[in-house]
Amino acid sequence: MQLVRQKEKFATKRSGTVCAVLAVLMAGAAASGCAAGEDGRAGGPREPVAGRPGAAAQKDAAAAEARRLKREQAARVAAARKWGLAKMPLAAPAPPAVKPRITTREGFEVEGGETLPPVFTTVPTKERIVFLTMDDGAEKDPELLRMMTELKIPYSAFLSDYVVSDDYGYFKDMQARGVTLNNHTLNHRYLPGLSKEEQRREICGEQDKLEKYFGKRPTLFRPPYGNYNGDTLRVARSCGIKAVPLWAAEAFPDHMEWREWDQDLHPGDIILTHFRGEEDWKGSMADMIRRVMKTVTDKGYAVARLEDYV
Ligand SMILES: [Zn+2]
């Protein structure tokens, strides 16, 4: 209905028009940041009258915006076709103005009265979104960087220096494309088997490496194999870690593995996958992305950026 009204009046207000255009282009996917009826608010901007100065300029601006959105959507469709996706990925909603409060689900947040970084597998949200995370860093496939950039699918990396150090440049390129590089320890050891000082070297040592080579100390840390103890969280907190995202499902080129009994995705679920090549699993990084995106899209979810929520 709003669409019809917008068509009749044409360009009464930029955001309203953008939403109407988005609604057409995205055909059913949530148009980011568009609230129904926002142009009907009392006290809102007055409608331009034909012939009044500014009305023509507004009309031109709206038409230019519509052309831009159309071009963007055409590029998305072309990218999905080029990379062999079974379906167009759904668009994620705009990130929340305030990040949700995340509490641990495994009992380590408050221990003897101290607050430790929360450990979780799912981000609390009602949106049909999931988060894609990639671990370790052994495989450095240039095709993956191009694919994710062209498809505009967000993901977060959790790097372990022992497999990253032979090519920091690859991950610098990834970072330049908007991916956050997070901590996955220096040497990928089983942390509960280490002393507190050994854990400090593994976790805080990786913070130092990430800062040295990529200019940033991350606030997210994932323990290798998802194994940790109280010392892990204390040490992580001491060198700047704010949260410990684990995962609810794991993606492979030929299947998914689930942590939850219902073998399904849920709003806010974190999906784990790895930087691996064809010698490690049955396919390429691109095959893995095609597989996980099919699962995510078939179930009606969009991929959102973890760092926008955590
Ligand atoms: Zn790992």
XYZ file of C-alpha atoms and ligand atoms in Angstrom:
311
model
C 0.000 0.000 0.000
C 2.816 2.322 0.904
C 4.393 1.436 -2.389
C 1.308 2.536 -4.328
C 1.095 5.778 -2.424
C 4.742 6.451 -3.026
C 4.345 5.824 -6.711
C 1.476 8.258 -6.946
C 3.104 11.037 -5.029
C 6.631 10.229 -6.167
C 9.487 11.329 -4.023
C 7.712 12.942 -1.143
C 10.532 11.970 1.147
C 13.847 10.359 0.343
C 13.783 7.557 2.877
C 10.214 6.607 2.045
C 11.093 6.354 -1.611
C 14.223 4.349 -0.878
C 12.173 1.901 1.159
C 9.593 1.568 -1.578
C 12.305 0.924 -4.166
C 14.024 -1.540 -1.842
C 10.762 -3.340 -1.282
C 10.395 -3.873 -5.015
C 14.007 -4.827 -5.623
C 14.385 -7.174 -2.707
C 11.054 -8.862 -3.260
C 10.184 -10.098 0.159
C 13.548 -9.698 1.881
C 13.520 -7.209 4.735
C 14.471 -3.800 3.406
C 17.072 -2.528 5.842
C 15.960 0.239 8.153
C 12.564 0.809 6.528
C 9.670 1.397 8.872
C 6.169 1.259 7.456
C 4.307 4.541 7.485
C 7.265 6.658 8.519
C 6.309 9.361 6.056
C 2.901 9.695 7.639
C 4.217 11.020 10.943
C 2.549 14.163 12.283
C 4.912 17.092 12.097
C 7.067 15.463 9.421
C 8.472 17.326 6.449
C 5.867 18.971 4.285
C 5.319 17.621 0.848
C 6.820 19.569 -2.005
C 4.304 21.266 -4.262
C 4.861 20.908 -7.985
C 6.636 23.948 -9.317
C 7.924 24.982 -5.913
C 11.716 25.444 -5.815
C 13.356 22.222 -4.651
C 10.662 19.847 -5.840
C 12.458 19.105 -9.107
C 15.776 18.613 -7.319
C 14.161 16.196 -4.888
C 12.631 14.298 -7.753
C 16.026 14.043 -9.466
C 17.701 12.889 -6.249
C 15.079 10.202 -5.702
C 15.423 8.997 -9.283
C 19.222 8.852 -8.917
C 18.863 6.898 -5.675
C 16.460 4.475 -7.340
C 18.952 3.948 -10.185
C 21.772 3.361 -7.687
C 19.752 0.753 -5.771
C 18.817 -0.932 -9.014
C 22.476 -1.115 -10.054
C 23.456 -2.514 -6.646
C 20.775 -5.148 -6.813
C 21.778 -6.090 -10.371
C 25.377 -6.491 -9.136
C 24.167 -8.773 -6.321
C 22.174 -10.914 -8.702
C 25.141 -11.127 -11.085
C 27.493 -12.055 -8.217
C 25.153 -14.768 -6.942
C 25.009 -16.208 -10.477
C 28.755 -15.897 -11.048
C 29.595 -17.710 -7.810
C 26.982 -20.406 -8.332
C 24.744 -19.722 -5.342
C 21.533 -21.734 -5.441
C 19.496 -18.722 -4.258
C 19.983 -15.012 -3.702
C 21.179 -14.448 -0.120
C 18.624 -12.616 2.033
C 19.503 -9.093 3.142
C 20.316 -8.661 6.844
C 18.418 -5.996 8.801
C 20.251 -2.847 9.886
C 22.468 -3.514 12.940
C 20.947 -2.635 16.327
C 21.687 0.821 17.776
C 22.488 -0.877 21.076
C 24.208 -4.263 21.166
C 22.280 -6.972 23.030
C 23.378 -7.971 26.519
C 25.043 -11.349 26.232
C 25.417 -13.685 29.153
C 27.395 -16.865 29.334
C 25.581 -20.171 28.931
C 28.233 -22.309 30.509
C 28.559 -20.956 34.029
C 31.879 -19.114 33.950
C 30.675 -15.529 33.813
C 30.535 -14.984 37.526
C 32.869 -17.066 39.600
C 33.501 -16.016 43.171
C 31.895 -12.675 42.395
C 34.092 -11.782 39.413
C 32.714 -10.986 35.993
C 34.397 -12.853 33.184
C 33.878 -12.531 29.427
C 30.650 -14.306 28.422
C 30.877 -17.611 26.533
C 28.002 -18.258 24.091
C 27.001 -20.086 20.932
C 24.036 -17.889 19.976
C 23.618 -14.105 20.112
C 20.326 -13.053 21.730
C 18.184 -11.604 18.921
C 14.744 -12.136 17.453
C 15.938 -11.386 13.911
C 16.302 -14.262 11.460
C 20.051 -13.787 11.230
C 23.084 -15.995 11.757
C 26.797 -15.191 11.933
C 29.582 -16.762 9.888
C 32.982 -17.269 11.547
C 36.147 -18.825 10.044
C 38.917 -20.290 12.154
C 42.660 -21.012 12.103
C 43.946 -19.625 8.763
C 45.809 -22.493 7.069
C 44.165 -22.130 3.646
C 44.746 -18.773 1.978
C 42.477 -18.927 -1.036
C 42.339 -15.638 -3.006
C 39.055 -16.789 -4.554
C 37.392 -16.678 -1.130
C 38.273 -13.001 -0.682
C 36.855 -12.065 -4.082
C 33.764 -14.213 -3.616
C 32.804 -12.783 -0.227
C 33.465 -9.209 -1.345
C 31.353 -9.568 -4.480
C 28.543 -11.351 -2.638
C 28.798 -8.848 0.265
C 28.499 -11.665 2.812
C 29.967 -10.638 6.195
C 32.171 -13.023 8.180
C 34.655 -12.860 11.036
C 38.061 -14.536 11.222
C 39.580 -16.177 14.313
C 43.290 -16.520 13.615
C 45.954 -18.759 15.068
C 49.436 -17.386 14.404
C 51.155 -20.715 13.713
C 49.201 -21.103 10.441
C 48.864 -17.402 9.609
C 52.504 -16.314 9.981
C 53.657 -17.554 6.558
C 51.383 -15.012 4.840
C 50.155 -12.090 6.955
C 49.512 -10.242 3.674
C 46.554 -12.482 2.838
C 44.817 -11.535 6.071
C 45.754 -7.870 5.675
C 43.877 -7.972 2.384
C 40.958 -9.631 4.171
C 41.003 -6.944 6.870
C 41.046 -4.203 4.197
C 37.835 -5.757 2.831
C 36.105 -5.133 6.170
C 36.651 -8.448 7.978
C 37.547 -8.278 11.683
C 40.518 -10.450 12.656
C 39.967 -12.029 16.072
C 42.056 -14.139 18.464
C 42.328 -17.943 18.250
C 45.679 -18.266 20.144
C 49.292 -18.520 18.977
C 49.617 -22.293 18.564
C 46.143 -23.818 18.839
C 46.846 -25.778 22.025
C 44.267 -27.488 24.256
C 44.037 -24.661 26.812
C 42.623 -26.514 29.867
C 45.785 -28.668 29.784
C 48.050 -25.608 30.178
C 49.086 -23.607 33.239
C 47.726 -20.106 33.647
C 51.041 -18.625 32.468
C 51.123 -20.899 29.412
C 47.583 -19.853 28.609
C 48.602 -16.207 28.988
C 51.338 -16.704 26.410
C 48.905 -18.387 23.995
C 46.096 -15.832 24.321
C 47.833 -12.550 25.133
C 50.725 -13.477 22.808
C 48.224 -13.701 19.954
C 46.780 -10.311 20.938
C 50.306 -8.883 20.577
C 50.813 -10.534 17.180
C 47.480 -9.267 15.860
C 48.289 -5.762 17.054
C 51.781 -5.914 15.533
C 50.737 -7.164 12.098
C 47.213 -5.785 11.752
C 47.244 -2.719 14.006
C 44.349 -3.789 16.230
C 43.867 -5.798 19.426
C 40.583 -7.654 18.996
C 37.961 -7.971 21.724
C 36.713 -11.403 20.613
C 38.519 -14.655 21.372
C 37.670 -18.267 20.588
C 39.549 -21.066 22.386
C 40.805 -23.913 20.160
C 38.286 -26.807 20.023
C 35.954 -24.642 22.143
C 37.736 -25.887 25.295
C 38.518 -23.526 28.171
C 38.523 -23.171 31.964
C 38.296 -20.321 34.475
C 41.961 -19.383 33.923
C 41.338 -19.085 30.176
C 38.645 -16.471 30.748
C 40.630 -14.591 33.424
C 43.712 -14.430 31.219
C 41.650 -13.425 28.179
C 40.004 -10.628 30.155
C 43.415 -9.392 31.337
C 44.570 -8.737 27.771
C 41.468 -7.030 26.457
C 39.043 -9.798 25.498
C 35.393 -8.867 26.075
C 33.550 -11.933 24.744
C 34.121 -15.587 23.828
C 31.859 -16.658 20.958
C 31.724 -20.424 20.380
C 29.396 -21.906 17.755
C 26.030 -23.608 17.302
C 26.703 -25.253 13.922
C 29.715 -26.087 11.772
C 29.860 -25.785 7.975
C 31.745 -28.114 5.592
C 31.711 -28.197 1.770
C 29.412 -31.234 1.757
C 27.426 -31.073 4.998
C 26.562 -29.194 8.201
C 27.169 -30.395 11.742
C 24.914 -29.227 14.540
C 25.443 -28.749 18.256
C 21.767 -28.465 19.090
C 19.500 -31.487 19.413
C 17.066 -30.178 16.790
C 19.730 -30.024 14.042
C 18.468 -26.625 12.970
C 19.408 -22.938 12.867
C 18.011 -20.447 15.382
C 17.993 -16.617 15.393
C 21.472 -15.414 16.360
C 23.261 -18.751 15.900
C 26.987 -18.577 15.279
C 28.237 -20.829 12.480
C 31.823 -22.065 12.557
C 33.857 -23.003 9.537
C 37.575 -23.164 8.755
C 40.126 -21.861 6.281
C 40.729 -25.265 4.689
C 41.670 -26.520 1.244
C 40.722 -29.515 -0.869
C 43.369 -31.676 0.841
C 41.546 -31.198 4.165
C 37.943 -31.592 3.132
C 35.736 -32.431 0.161
C 35.815 -29.214 -1.811
C 37.125 -25.666 -2.000
C 36.376 -22.695 0.238
C 33.916 -21.554 -2.448
C 32.152 -24.955 -2.309
C 31.835 -24.588 1.449
C 30.339 -21.084 1.089
C 27.855 -22.321 -1.543
C 26.789 -25.115 0.791
C 26.396 -23.037 3.934
C 24.611 -20.217 2.073
C 22.143 -22.714 0.628
C 21.361 -23.992 4.116
C 21.089 -20.499 5.590
C 18.943 -19.085 2.767
C 16.704 -22.176 2.486
C 15.890 -21.802 6.183
C 15.025 -18.114 5.697
C 18.049 -16.573 7.416
C 20.384 -13.737 6.459
C 24.057 -13.527 7.452
C 24.870 -10.520 9.688
C 28.198 -9.202 10.997
C 29.098 -10.601 14.422
C 30.942 -7.453 15.503
C 27.750 -5.401 14.960
C 26.066 -7.424 17.712
C 28.874 -8.388 20.102
Zn 40.747 -23.857 15.505
